[in-house]
PDB file of C-alpha atoms in Angstrom:
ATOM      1  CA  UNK P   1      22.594 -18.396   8.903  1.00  0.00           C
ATOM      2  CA  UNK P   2      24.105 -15.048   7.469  1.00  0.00           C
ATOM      3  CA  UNK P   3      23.964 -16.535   4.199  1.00  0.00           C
ATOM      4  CA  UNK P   4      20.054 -16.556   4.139  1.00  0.00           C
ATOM      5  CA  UNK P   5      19.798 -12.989   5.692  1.00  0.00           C
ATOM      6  CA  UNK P   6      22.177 -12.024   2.816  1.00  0.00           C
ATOM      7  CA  UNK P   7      20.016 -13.248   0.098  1.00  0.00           C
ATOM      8  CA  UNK P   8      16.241 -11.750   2.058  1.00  0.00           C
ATOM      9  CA  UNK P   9      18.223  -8.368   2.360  1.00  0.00           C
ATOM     10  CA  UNK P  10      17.591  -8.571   6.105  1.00  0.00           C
ATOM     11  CA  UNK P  11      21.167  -7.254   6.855  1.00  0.00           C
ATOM     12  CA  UNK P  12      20.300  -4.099   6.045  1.00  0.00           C
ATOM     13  CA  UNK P  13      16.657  -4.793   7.574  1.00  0.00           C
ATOM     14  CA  UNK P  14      15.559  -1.891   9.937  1.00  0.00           C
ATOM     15  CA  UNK P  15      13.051  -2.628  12.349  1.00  0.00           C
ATOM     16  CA  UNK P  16      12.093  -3.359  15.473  1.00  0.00           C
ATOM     17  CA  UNK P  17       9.966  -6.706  14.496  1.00  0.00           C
ATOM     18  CA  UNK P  18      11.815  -7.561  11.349  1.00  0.00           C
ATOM     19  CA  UNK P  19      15.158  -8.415  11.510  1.00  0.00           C
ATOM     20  CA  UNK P  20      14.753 -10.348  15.346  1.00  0.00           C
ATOM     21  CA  UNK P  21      11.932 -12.617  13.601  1.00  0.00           C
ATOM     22  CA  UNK P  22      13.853 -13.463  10.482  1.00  0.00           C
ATOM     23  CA  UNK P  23      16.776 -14.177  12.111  1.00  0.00           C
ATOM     24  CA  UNK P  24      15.021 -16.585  14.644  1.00  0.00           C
ATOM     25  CA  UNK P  25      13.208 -17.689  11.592  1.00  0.00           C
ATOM     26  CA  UNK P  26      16.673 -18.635   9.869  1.00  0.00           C
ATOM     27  CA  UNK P  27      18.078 -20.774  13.143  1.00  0.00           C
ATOM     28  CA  UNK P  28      14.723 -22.516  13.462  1.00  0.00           C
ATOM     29  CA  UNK P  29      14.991 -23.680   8.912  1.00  0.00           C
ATOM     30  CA  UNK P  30      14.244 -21.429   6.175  1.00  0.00           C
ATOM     31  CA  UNK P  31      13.893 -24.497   4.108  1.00  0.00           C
ATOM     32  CA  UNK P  32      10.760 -25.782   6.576  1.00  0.00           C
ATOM     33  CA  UNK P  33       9.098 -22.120   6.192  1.00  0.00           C
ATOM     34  CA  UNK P  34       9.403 -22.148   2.558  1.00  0.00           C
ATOM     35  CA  UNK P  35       7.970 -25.242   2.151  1.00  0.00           C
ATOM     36  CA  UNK P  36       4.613 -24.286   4.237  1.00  0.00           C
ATOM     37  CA  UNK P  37       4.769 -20.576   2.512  1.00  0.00           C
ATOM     38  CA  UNK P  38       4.887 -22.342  -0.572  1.00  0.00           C
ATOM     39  CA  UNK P  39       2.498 -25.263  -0.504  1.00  0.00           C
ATOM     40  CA  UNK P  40       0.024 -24.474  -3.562  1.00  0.00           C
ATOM     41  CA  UNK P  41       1.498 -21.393  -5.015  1.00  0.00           C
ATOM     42  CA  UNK P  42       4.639 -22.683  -7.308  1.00  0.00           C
ATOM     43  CA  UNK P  43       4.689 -26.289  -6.170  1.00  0.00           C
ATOM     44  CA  UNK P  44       5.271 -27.643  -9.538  1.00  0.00           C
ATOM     45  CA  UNK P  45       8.535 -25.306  -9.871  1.00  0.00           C
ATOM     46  CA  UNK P  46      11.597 -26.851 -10.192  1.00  0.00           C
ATOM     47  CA  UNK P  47      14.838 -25.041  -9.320  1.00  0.00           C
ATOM     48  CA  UNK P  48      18.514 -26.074  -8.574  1.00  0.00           C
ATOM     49  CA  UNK P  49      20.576 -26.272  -5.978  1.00  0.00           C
ATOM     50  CA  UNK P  50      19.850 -23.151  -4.291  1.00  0.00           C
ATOM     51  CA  UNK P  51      16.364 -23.238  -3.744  1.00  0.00           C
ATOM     52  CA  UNK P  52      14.807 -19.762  -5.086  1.00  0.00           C
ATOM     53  CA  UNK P  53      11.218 -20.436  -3.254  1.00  0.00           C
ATOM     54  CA  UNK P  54      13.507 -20.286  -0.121  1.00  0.00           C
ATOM     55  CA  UNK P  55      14.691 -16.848  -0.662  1.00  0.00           C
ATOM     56  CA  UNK P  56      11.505 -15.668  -2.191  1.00  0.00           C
ATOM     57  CA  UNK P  57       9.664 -17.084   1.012  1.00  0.00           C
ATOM     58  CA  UNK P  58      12.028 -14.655   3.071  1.00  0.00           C
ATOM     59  CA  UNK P  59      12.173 -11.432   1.011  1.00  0.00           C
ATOM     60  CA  UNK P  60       8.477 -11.741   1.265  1.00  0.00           C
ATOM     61  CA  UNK P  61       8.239 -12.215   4.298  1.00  0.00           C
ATOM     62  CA  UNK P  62      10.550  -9.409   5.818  1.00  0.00           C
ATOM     63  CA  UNK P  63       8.254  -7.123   3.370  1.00  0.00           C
ATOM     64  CA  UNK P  64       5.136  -8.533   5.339  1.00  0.00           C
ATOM     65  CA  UNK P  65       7.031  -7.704   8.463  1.00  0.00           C
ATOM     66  CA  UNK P  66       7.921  -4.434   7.416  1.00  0.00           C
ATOM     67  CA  UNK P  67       4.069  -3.725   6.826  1.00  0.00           C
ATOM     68  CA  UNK P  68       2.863  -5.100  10.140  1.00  0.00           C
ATOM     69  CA  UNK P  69       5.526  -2.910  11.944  1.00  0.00           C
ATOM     70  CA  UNK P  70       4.586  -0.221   9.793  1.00  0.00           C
ATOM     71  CA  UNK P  71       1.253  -0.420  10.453  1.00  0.00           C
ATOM     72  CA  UNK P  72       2.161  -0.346  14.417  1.00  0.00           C
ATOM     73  CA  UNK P  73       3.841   2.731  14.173  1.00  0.00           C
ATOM     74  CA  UNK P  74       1.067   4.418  11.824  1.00  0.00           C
ATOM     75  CA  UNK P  75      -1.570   3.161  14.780  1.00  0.00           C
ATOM     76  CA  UNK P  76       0.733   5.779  17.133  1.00  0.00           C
ATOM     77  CA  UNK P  77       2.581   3.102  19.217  1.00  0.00           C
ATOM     78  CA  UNK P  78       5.892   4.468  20.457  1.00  0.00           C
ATOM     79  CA  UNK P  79       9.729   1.737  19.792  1.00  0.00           C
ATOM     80  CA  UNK P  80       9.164   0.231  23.253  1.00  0.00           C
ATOM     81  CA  UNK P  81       5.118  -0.569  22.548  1.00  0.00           C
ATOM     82  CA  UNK P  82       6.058  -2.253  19.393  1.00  0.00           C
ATOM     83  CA  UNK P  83       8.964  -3.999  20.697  1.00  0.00           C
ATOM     84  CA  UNK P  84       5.748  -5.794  22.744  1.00  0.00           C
ATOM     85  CA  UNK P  85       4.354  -7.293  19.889  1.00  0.00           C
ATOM     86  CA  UNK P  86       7.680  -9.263  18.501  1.00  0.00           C
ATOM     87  CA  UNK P  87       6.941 -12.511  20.293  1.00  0.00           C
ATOM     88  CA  UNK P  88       3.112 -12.459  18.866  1.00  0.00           C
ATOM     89  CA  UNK P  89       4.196 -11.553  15.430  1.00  0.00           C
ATOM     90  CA  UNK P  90       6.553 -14.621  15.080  1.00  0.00           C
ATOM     91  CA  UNK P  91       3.604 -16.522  16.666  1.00  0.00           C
ATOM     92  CA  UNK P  92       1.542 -14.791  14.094  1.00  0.00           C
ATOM     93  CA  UNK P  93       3.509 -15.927  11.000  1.00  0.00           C
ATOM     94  CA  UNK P  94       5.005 -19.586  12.538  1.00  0.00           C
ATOM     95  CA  UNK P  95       0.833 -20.413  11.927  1.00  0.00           C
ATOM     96  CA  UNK P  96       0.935 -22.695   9.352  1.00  0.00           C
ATOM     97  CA  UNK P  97      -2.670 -20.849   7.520  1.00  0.00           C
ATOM     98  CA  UNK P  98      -0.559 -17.579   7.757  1.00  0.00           C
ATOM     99  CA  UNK P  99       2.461 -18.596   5.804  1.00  0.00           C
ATOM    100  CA  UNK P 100      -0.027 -19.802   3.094  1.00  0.00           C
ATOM    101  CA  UNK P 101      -2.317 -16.935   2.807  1.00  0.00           C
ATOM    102  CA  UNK P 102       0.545 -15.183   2.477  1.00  0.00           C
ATOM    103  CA  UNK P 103       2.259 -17.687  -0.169  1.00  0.00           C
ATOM    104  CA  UNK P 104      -1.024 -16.873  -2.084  1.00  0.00           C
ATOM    105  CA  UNK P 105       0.124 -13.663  -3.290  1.00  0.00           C
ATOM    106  CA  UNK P 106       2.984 -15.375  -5.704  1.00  0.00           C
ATOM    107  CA  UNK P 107      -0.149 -16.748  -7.507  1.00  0.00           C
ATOM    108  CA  UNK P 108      -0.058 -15.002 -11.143  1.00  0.00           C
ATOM    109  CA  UNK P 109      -3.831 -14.428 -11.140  1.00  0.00           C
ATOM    110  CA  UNK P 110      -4.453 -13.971  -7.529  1.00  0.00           C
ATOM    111  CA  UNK P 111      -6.491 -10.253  -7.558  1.00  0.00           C
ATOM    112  CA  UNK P 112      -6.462 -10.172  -3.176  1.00  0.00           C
ATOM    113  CA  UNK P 113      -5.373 -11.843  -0.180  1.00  0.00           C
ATOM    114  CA  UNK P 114      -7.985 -12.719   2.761  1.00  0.00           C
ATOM    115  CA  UNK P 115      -7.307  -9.857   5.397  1.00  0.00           C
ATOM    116  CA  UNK P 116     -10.144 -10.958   7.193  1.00  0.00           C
ATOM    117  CA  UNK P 117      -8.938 -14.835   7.848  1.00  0.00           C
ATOM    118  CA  UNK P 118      -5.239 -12.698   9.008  1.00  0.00           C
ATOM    119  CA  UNK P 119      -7.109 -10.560  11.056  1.00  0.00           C
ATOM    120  CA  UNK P 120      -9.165 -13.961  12.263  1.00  0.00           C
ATOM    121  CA  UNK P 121      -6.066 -15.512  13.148  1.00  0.00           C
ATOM    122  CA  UNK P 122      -4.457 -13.280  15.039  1.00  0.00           C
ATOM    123  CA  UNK P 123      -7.826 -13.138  17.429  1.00  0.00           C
ATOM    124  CA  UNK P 124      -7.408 -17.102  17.799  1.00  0.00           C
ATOM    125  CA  UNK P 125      -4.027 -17.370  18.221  1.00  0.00           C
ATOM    126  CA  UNK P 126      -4.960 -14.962  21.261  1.00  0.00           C
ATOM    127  CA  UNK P 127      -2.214 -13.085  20.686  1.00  0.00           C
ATOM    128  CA  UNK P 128      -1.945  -8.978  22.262  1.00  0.00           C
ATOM    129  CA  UNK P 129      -4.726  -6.898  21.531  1.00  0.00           C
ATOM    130  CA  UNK P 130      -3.735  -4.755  17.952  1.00  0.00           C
ATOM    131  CA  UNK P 131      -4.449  -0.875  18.003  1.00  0.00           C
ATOM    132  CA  UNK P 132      -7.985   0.593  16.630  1.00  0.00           C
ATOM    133  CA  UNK P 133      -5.935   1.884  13.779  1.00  0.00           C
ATOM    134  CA  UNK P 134      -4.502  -0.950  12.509  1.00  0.00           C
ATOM    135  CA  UNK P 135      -5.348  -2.003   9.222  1.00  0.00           C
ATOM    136  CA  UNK P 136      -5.099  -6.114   7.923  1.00  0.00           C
ATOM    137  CA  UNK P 137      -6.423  -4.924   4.542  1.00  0.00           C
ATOM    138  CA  UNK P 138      -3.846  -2.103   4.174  1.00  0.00           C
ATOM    139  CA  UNK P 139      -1.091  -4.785   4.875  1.00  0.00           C
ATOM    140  CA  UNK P 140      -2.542  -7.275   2.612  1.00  0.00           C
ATOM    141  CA  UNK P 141      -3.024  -4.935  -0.202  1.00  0.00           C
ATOM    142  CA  UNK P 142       0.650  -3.400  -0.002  1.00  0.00           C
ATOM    143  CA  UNK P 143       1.896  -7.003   0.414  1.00  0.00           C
ATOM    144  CA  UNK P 144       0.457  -8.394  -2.763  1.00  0.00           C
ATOM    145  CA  UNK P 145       1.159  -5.372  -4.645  1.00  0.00           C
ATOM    146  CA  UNK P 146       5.073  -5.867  -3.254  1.00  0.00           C
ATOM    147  CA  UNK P 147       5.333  -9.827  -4.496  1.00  0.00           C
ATOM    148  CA  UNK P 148       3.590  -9.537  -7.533  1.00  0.00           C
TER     149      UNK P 148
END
């Protein structure tokens, strides 16, 4: 389990959302995530032993984490509010259309990501109400520009 943290760079993870959902992501299989993160962008890839889709899936995805929190805290929510909003984010990203749009952004000529189906998704999944200020766009921009 440490051994995946290691190699995401969620040891030294701050946050309130981030390092509790990778870490719960890691005892539940990195390898399954990757797989779904993964399923059109790099598929014909072919690496060794140590998988490198694996850790791209979860350096990726603790920088998509880091955005959503940040975006939480720009919104004006206080530690405690966001601390609310850890068991809908892992909902959020365990959604199997999530972990692709989001595998999307490893595509070389992939311009944007769909903030719109995110946003979509997180209404369906019924998860807690998100601030007025929060911005899918502003995540999914910052989160392409990271990967790429």
């Amino acid at each position: 389990m440490i051994e995946w943290l290691v190699l995401w760079g969620a040891t030294e993870a701050a946050g309130i959302i981030v390092k509790p959902i990778l870490e719960e992501l890691v005892k539940d299989g990195a390898k399954d995530f990757a797989k779904d993160f993964f399923k059109d962008s790099l598929k014909n890839v072919i690496f060794g032993e140590k998988d490198l889709r694996q850790v791209a899936a979860g350096k990726a995805l603790k920088k998509f984490l880091e955005l959503v929190q940040q975006q939480l805290k720009i919104s004006g929510l206080s530690p405690e509010q966001i601390k609310l909003y850890i068991k809908d984010v892992k909902k959020f990203i365990d959604n199997k259309s999530v972990k692709e749009i989001l595998g999307k952004g490893f595509e070389s000529d992939r311009e944007s990501l769909d903030a719109e189906l995110l946003e979509q998704t997180w209404t369906q999944l019924d998860l807690a109400a998100l601030p007025a200020r929060f911005k899918w766009q502003t995540i999914a921009n910052q989160y392409l520009a990271e990967v790429q």
